[in-house]
XYZ file of C-alpha atoms in Angstrom:
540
model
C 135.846 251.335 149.031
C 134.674 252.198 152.556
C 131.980 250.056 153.854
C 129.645 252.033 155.330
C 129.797 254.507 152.517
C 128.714 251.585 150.483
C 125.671 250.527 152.198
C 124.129 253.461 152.806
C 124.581 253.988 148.649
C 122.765 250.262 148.551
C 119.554 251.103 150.303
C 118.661 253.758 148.298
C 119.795 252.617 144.699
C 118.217 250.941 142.059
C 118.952 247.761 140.614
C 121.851 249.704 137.661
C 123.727 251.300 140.372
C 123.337 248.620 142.886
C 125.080 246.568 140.014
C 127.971 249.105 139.221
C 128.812 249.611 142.909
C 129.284 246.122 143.660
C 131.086 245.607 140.638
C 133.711 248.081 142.003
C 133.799 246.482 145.294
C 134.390 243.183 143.331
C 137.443 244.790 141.074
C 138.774 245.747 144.669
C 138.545 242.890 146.757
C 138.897 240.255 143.879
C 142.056 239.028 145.315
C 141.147 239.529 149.005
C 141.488 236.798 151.169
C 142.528 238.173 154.828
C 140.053 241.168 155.984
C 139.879 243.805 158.623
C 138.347 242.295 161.646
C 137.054 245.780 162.955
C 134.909 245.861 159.898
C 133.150 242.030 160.666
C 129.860 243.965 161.515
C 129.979 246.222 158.071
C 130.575 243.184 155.967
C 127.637 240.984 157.819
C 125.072 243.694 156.662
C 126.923 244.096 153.480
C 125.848 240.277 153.255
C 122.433 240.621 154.275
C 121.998 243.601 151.801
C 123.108 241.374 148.904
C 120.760 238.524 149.537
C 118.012 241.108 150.152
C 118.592 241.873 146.331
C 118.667 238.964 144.942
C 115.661 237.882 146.671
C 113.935 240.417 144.381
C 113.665 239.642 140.821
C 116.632 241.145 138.776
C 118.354 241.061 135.647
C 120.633 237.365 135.271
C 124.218 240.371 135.292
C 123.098 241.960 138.525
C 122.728 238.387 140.322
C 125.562 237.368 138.808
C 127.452 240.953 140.191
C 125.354 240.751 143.580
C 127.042 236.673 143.780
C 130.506 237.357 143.259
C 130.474 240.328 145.769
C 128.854 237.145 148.455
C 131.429 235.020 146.868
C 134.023 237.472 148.414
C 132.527 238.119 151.610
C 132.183 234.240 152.393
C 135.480 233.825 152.389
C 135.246 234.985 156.020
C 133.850 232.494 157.848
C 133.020 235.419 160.864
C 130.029 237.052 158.623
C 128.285 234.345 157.609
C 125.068 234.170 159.899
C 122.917 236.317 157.319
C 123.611 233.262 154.985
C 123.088 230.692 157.259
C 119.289 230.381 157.408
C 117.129 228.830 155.468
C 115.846 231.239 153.319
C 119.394 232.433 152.350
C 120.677 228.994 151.819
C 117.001 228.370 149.982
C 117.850 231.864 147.437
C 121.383 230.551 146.690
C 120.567 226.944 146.022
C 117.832 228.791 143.761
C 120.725 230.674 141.627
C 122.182 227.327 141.294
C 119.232 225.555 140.146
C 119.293 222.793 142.536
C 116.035 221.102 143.984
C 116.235 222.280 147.638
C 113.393 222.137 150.574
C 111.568 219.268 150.048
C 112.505 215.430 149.160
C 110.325 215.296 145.933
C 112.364 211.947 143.489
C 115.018 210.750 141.743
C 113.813 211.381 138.240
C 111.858 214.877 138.924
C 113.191 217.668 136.108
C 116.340 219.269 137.173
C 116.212 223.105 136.233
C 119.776 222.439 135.112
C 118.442 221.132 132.360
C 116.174 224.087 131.243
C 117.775 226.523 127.863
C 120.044 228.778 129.674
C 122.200 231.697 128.270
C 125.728 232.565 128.890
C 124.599 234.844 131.222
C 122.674 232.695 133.082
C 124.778 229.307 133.306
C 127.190 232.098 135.011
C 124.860 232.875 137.884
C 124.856 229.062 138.230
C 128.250 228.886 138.341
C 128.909 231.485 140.718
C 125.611 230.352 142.964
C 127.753 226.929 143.431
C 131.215 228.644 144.380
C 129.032 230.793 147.394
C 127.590 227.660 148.380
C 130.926 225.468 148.131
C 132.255 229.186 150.251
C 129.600 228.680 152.996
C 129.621 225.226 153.454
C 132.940 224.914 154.052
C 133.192 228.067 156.096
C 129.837 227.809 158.354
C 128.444 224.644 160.902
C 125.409 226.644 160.698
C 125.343 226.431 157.085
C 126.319 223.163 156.726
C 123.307 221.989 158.890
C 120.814 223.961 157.023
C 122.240 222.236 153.981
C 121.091 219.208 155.733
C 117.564 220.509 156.795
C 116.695 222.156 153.080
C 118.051 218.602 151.284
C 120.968 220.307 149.597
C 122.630 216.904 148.804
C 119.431 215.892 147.035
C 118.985 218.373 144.818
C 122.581 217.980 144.138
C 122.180 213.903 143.211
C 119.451 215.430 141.190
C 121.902 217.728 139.127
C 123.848 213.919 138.777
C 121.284 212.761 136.481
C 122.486 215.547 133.418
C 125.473 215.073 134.018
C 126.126 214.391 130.294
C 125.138 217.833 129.504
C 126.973 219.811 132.212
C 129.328 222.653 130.967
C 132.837 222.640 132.936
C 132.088 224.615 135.662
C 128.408 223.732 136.464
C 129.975 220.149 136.565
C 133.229 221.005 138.202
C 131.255 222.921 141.493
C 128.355 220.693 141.724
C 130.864 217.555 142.134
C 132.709 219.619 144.770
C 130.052 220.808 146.906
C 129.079 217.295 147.374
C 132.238 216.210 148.096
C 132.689 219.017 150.866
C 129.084 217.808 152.179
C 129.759 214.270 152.240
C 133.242 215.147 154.015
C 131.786 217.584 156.477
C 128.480 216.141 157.196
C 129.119 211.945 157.709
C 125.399 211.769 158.830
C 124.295 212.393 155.067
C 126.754 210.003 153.862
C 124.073 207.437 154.303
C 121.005 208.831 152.624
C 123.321 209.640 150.060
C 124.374 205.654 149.489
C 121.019 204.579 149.798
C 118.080 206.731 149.241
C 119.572 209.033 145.867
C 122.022 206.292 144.971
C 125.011 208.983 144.840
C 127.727 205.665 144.246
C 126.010 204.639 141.346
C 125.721 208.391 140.009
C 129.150 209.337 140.865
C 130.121 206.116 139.256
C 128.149 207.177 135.399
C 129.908 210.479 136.037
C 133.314 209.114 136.226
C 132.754 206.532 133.460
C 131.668 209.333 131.137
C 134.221 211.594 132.128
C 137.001 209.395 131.512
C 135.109 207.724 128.513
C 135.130 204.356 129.130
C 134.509 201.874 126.905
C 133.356 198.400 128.112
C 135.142 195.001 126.591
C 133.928 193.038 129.563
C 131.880 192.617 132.784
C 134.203 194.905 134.488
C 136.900 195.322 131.874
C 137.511 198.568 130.289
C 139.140 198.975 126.571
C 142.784 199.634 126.840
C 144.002 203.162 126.149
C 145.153 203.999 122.570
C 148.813 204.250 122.974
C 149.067 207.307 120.884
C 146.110 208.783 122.284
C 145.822 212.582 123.522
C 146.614 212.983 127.113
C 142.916 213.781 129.322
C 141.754 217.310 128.610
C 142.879 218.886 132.031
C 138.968 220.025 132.483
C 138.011 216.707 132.416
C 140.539 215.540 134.814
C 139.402 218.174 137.633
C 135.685 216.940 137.306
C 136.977 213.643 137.626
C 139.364 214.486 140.881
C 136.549 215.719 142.227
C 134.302 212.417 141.921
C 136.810 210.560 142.900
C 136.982 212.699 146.519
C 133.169 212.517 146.562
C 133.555 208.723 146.259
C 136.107 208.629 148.375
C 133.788 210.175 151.162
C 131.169 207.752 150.409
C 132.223 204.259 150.300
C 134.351 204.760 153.581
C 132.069 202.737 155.564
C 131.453 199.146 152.454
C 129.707 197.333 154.627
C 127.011 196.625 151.906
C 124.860 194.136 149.776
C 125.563 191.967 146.900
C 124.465 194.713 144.330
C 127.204 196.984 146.326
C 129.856 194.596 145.466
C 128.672 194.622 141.699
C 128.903 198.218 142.216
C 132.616 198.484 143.928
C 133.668 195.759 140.936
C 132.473 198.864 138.371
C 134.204 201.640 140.120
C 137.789 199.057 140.305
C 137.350 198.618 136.659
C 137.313 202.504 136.318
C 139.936 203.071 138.484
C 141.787 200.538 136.695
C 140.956 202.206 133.114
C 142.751 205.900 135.073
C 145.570 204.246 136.185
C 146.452 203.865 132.509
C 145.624 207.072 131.139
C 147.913 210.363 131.170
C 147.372 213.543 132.027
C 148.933 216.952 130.461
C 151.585 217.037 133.204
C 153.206 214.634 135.548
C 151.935 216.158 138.290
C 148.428 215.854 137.242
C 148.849 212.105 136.647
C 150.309 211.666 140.280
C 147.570 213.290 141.806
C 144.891 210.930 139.513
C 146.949 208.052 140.500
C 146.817 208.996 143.932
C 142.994 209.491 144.205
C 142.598 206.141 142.680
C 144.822 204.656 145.178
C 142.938 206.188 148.222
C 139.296 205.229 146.649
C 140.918 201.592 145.832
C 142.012 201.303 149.327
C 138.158 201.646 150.761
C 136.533 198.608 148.458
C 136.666 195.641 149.665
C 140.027 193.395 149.189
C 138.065 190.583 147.173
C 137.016 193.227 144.168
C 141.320 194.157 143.679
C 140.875 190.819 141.175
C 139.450 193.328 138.559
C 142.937 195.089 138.818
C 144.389 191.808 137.387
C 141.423 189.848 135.237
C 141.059 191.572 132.203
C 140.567 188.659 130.068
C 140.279 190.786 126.582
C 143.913 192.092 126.702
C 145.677 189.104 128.040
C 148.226 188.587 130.300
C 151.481 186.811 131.688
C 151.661 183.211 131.272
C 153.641 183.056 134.544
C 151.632 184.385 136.883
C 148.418 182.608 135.964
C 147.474 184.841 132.679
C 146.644 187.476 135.081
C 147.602 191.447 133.584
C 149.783 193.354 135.934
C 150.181 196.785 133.897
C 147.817 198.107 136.406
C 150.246 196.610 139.510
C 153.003 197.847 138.085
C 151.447 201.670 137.942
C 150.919 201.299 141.522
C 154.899 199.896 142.153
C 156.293 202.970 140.051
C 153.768 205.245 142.098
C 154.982 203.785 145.236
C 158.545 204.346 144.264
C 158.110 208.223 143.485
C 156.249 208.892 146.686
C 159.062 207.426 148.605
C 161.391 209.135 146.500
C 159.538 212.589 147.380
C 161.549 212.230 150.863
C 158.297 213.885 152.177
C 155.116 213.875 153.517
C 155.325 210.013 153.796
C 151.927 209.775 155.811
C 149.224 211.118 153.627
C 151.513 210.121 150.456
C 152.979 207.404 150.835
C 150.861 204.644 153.067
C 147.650 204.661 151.198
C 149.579 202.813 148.375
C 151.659 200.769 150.765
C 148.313 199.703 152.602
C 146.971 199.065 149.316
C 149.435 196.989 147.698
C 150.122 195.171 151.138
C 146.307 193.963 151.173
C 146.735 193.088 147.484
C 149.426 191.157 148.251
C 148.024 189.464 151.242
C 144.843 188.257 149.636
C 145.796 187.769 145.739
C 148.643 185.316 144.871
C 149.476 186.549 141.619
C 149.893 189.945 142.811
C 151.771 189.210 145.611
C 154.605 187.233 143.506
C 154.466 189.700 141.207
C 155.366 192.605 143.563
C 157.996 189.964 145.639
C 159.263 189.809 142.237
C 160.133 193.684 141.624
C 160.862 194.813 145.110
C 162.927 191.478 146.461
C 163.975 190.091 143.983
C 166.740 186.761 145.251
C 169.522 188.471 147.128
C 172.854 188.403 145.224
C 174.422 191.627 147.097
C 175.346 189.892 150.454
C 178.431 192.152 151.547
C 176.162 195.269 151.629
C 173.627 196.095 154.338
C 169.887 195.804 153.184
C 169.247 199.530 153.605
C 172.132 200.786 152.055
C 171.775 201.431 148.028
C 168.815 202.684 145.523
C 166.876 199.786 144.486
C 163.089 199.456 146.162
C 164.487 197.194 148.606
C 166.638 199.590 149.732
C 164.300 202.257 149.988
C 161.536 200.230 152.239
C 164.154 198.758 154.478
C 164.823 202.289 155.143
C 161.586 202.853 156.278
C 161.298 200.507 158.834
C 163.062 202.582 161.418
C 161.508 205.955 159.889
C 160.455 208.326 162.758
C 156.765 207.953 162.172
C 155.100 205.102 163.281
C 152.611 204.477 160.751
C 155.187 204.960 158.254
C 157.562 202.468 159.672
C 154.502 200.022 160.655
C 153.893 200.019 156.762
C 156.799 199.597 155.276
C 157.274 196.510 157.612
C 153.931 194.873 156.924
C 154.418 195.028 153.385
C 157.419 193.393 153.307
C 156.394 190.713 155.818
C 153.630 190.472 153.173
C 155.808 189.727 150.347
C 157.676 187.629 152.585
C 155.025 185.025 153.271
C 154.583 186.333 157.082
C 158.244 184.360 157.572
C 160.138 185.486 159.692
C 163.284 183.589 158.435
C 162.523 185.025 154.910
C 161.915 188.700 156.196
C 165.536 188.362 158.213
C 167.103 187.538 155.254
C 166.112 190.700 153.466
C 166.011 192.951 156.209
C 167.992 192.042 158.901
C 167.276 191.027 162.534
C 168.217 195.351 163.598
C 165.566 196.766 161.029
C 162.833 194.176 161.562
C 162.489 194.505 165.731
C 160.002 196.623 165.177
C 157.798 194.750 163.466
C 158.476 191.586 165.277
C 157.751 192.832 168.479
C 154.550 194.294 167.576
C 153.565 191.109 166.018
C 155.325 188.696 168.927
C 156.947 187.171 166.539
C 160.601 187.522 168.137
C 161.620 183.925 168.598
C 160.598 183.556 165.215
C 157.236 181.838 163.468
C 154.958 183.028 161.245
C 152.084 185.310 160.706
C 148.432 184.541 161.275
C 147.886 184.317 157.238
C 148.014 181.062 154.904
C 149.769 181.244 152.264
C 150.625 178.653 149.301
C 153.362 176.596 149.507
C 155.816 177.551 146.649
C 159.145 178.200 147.602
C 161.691 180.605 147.620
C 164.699 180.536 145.280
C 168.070 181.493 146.735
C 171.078 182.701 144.582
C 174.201 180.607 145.012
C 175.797 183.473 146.538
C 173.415 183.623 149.282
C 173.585 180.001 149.571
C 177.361 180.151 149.888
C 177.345 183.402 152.569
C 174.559 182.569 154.599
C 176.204 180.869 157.832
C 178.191 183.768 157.725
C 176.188 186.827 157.470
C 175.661 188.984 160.683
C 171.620 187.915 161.057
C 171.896 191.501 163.220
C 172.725 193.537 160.192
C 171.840 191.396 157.788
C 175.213 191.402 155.780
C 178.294 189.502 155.224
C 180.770 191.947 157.217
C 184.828 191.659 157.073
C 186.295 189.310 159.636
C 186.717 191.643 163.310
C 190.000 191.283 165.344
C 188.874 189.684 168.545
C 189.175 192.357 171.038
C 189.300 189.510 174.248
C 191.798 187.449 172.768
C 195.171 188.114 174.276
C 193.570 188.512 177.696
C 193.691 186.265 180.377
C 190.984 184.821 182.064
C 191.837 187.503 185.541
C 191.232 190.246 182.769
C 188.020 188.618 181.192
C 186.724 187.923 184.433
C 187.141 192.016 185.265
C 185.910 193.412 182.152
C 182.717 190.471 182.390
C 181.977 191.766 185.949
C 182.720 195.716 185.205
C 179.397 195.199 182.144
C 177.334 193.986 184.156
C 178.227 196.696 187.346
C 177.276 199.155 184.148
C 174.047 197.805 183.275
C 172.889 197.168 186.699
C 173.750 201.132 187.442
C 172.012 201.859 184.382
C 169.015 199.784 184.749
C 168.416 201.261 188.309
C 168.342 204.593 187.171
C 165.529 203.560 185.083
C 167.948 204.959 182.082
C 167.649 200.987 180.482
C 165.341 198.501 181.120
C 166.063 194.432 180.522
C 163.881 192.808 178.488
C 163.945 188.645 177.805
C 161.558 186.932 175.381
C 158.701 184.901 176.749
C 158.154 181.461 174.710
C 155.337 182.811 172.793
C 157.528 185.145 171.236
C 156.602 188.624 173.034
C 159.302 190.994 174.616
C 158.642 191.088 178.580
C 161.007 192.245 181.958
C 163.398 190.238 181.979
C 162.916 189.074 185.573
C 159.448 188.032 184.198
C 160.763 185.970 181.700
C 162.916 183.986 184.001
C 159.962 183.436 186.147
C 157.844 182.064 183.575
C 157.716 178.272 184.192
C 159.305 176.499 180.843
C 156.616 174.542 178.845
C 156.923 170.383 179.322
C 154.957 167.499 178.864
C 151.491 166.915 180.309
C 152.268 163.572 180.133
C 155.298 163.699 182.427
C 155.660 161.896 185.549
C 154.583 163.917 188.696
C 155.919 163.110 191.886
């Protein structure tokens, strides 16, 4: 449909042919996503002529027509300045029955509330894709949000959420969610002055129908139960992001802590719940895991003390069904082969943190990922067990990656040194140990409790002979130096070091010794350093 063709038909129809030609550009452009950039100006007016119409009063389908056609049009964030003011942001947030433009309280009516047709829970609907469209699309926009108290209105909407339809629910979660991610400076009047934690919090319980047992103890799952109704899985995604946004920063009171203890419990209750696919689960499972990772370390006890159910005698009668979740998720993210960074070390930061601060769950994971070493004669990242897989990781390309996989295993290693070696290796660990200064061996800044380590009896047996290098038991090496003589020793001796000290000048290599505290330095700086003795020796 031509443009200007179009809006010359606009300003002189009335409100049945203004609906019919939009609807036609609609049909047209339904699936439009990339537009003609010599046509920015055409489109701009095109969006100032449809909020001029629904600024009048019309019939609940022409709004609805007149939205989707702005719904189209803001997908290009270069024509958005007619909807970036406040009385265009004021009109849509209108459609979408939100309070907007002034603070007014918690409890006031929503309009959500009020009887509404078909007809008209659709102009809701589409009101809240334009505005989850503009936000994302326009600063402008997003600080008028701001200004007209968009987020308010929208903690407002929180209150029904018991009665939302899909939609209504599923767009009104997300456009807080791209507010809060967009806008940090509201995150705070969110927290505090429309209590957005606590409402996102009711919204998730009652969305994944929880059912208390405890303080902070959900009922367990059926286990023949229906998998979660895939509507009510995207409203709860989209909490869970919202949340996400909002508890970033947990610096916070006692009630807060209450609070994060709740939303644990919750996340606790979805990591046992399926989805209608696989995928769908994995991506619950994964918002729980980024959400989990911003409370604080002391509330991951809820993960584990679920007194109702039970659990294992051995590890203190703590439940690790939830643990284990987050060990199998682990192991399919790192079996992905991809995308390690935003997949994988959330859950590795996670369980390392668990691990650090919570016995129970610490010897639990040590337990499934390294478990007493029996297969000496092969190198600790060769095979397909969990161990494997991590040790593998430690010399991945990407730092954080590598960092991660290394901390959690020092974790589950006690921060030894001597017990990390003996899983990893001395080659796969320099990372790590360097980083931490921990190269002439030690420990790690964290107590731990004193129960000890079991070795197998082959360990026991191969241990003075396993290469502490690779970390395995290799076959015995012919000794390449042994039929020399000591004229031919003395020549090769001299001709390694003629090579290093050519390399080392080219700045190609660079010698490194290890200071006594552990850190790697220049090695002429290292044989500088005076060697520790006595205070109490004699002077002269």
């Amino acid at each position: 449909m031509d443009l200007d063709n179009l809006l010359s038909q606009l300003d002189t129809a009335n409100e049945v042919e203004i609906e019919k030609l939009l609807q036609q550009y609609n049909r047209e452009n339904s699936h439009t996503f990339t537009f003609n950039q010599k046509e920015e100006t055409l489109r701009s007016k095109l969006c100032q002529s449809v909020l001029s119409v629904l600024g009048r009063q019309v019939q609940p389908s022409c709004q609805k027509t007149c939205l989707e056609s702005l719904r189209i049009l803001s997908r290009d964030k270069h024509v958005l300045a007619p909807v970036a003011t406040r009385d265009s942001m004021l009109i849509l947030g209108k459609m979408a029955r939100l309070h907007t433009g002034d603070t007014g309280s918690d409890n006031q009516k929503n309009p959500q509330e009020d009887p509404q047709s078909e007809e008209e829970e659709a102009v809701v609907v589409e009101a809240l894709k334009c505005l989850c469209n503009v936000v994302y699309n326009s600063p402008a926009a997003q600080q008028v949000s701001v200004d007209v108290k968009l987020a308010h209105g929208l903690c407002v909407g929180l209150h029904t959420a018991r009665t939302w339809h899909h939609e209504v629910g599923l767009f009104t979660l997300r456009l807080l969610f791209l507010l809060s991610a967009l806008r940090p400076d509201v995150r705070g009047g969110l927290r505090k002055e429309w209590h957005a934690v606590r409402l996102l919090t009711d919204v998730l319980e009652h969305t994944l129908d929880v059912r208390w047992v405890g303080p902070y103890e959900a009922a367990r799952p059926e286990p023949q139960a229906l998998p979660m109704p895939a509507e009510d899985n995207e409203r709860a995604m989209e909490a869970l992001k919202a949340l996400f946004n909002l508890t970033l920063s947990n610096a916070g009171c006692e009630e807060d802590d209450h609070q994060f203890r709740i939303i644990a419990a919750i996340l606790r209750h979805l990591l046992m719940l399926k989805t209608e696919t696989e995928e769908k689960t994995e991506e619950a499972h994964s918002h729980a895991v980024n959400l989990l990772n911003n409370l604080p370390v002391s509330c991951l006890d809820v993960l584990i003390e679920v007194p109702v159910q039970g659990g294992q005698e051995k590890y203190g009668g703590k439940n690790m069904d939830a643990v284990q979740v987050l060990i199998d998720f682990m192991e399919k993210r790192i079996d992905k082969g991809s995308n390690y960074k935003e997949g994988l070390t959330p859950v590795l930061s996670l369980l390392t943190e668990g691990s650090r601060h919570h016995r129970e769950i610490r010897r639990y994971i040590k337990a499934q990922v390294l478990p007493p070493r029996k297969d000496v004669k092969i190198r600790p990242e060769i095979g397909t067990t969990t161990r494997n897989k991590l040790v593998r990781l430690m010399t991945h390309v990407d730092m954080g990656v590598k960092q991660g996989a290394a901390e959690f295993l020092f974790v589950l290693c006690k921060e030894s040194v001597d017990n990390l070696l003996k899983y990893t290796g001395y080659g796969n660990a320099a990372g790590l140990l360097v980083a931490r200064g921990l190269l002439a061996g030690g420990r790690g800044e964290t107590q731990y409790s004193e129960d000890e380590d079991s070795d197998t009896e082959e360990y026991k047996s191969a241990k003075p002979f396993i290469n502490p290098i690779t970390g395995h038991l290799e076959e015995p090496m012919p000794n390449p130096i042994e039929e020399m003589t000591d004229e031919q020793k003395e020549y090769e001796a001299q001709k390694l070091v003629n090579m290093f000290d050519k390399l080392s000048r080219q700045n190609v290599i660079r010698p490194m010794g290890v200071r006594p505290d552990g850190t790697l330095a220049p090695l002429e700086e290292t044989l500088c350093d005076p060697p520790e003795h006595n205070s109490g020796s004699e002077s002269d």
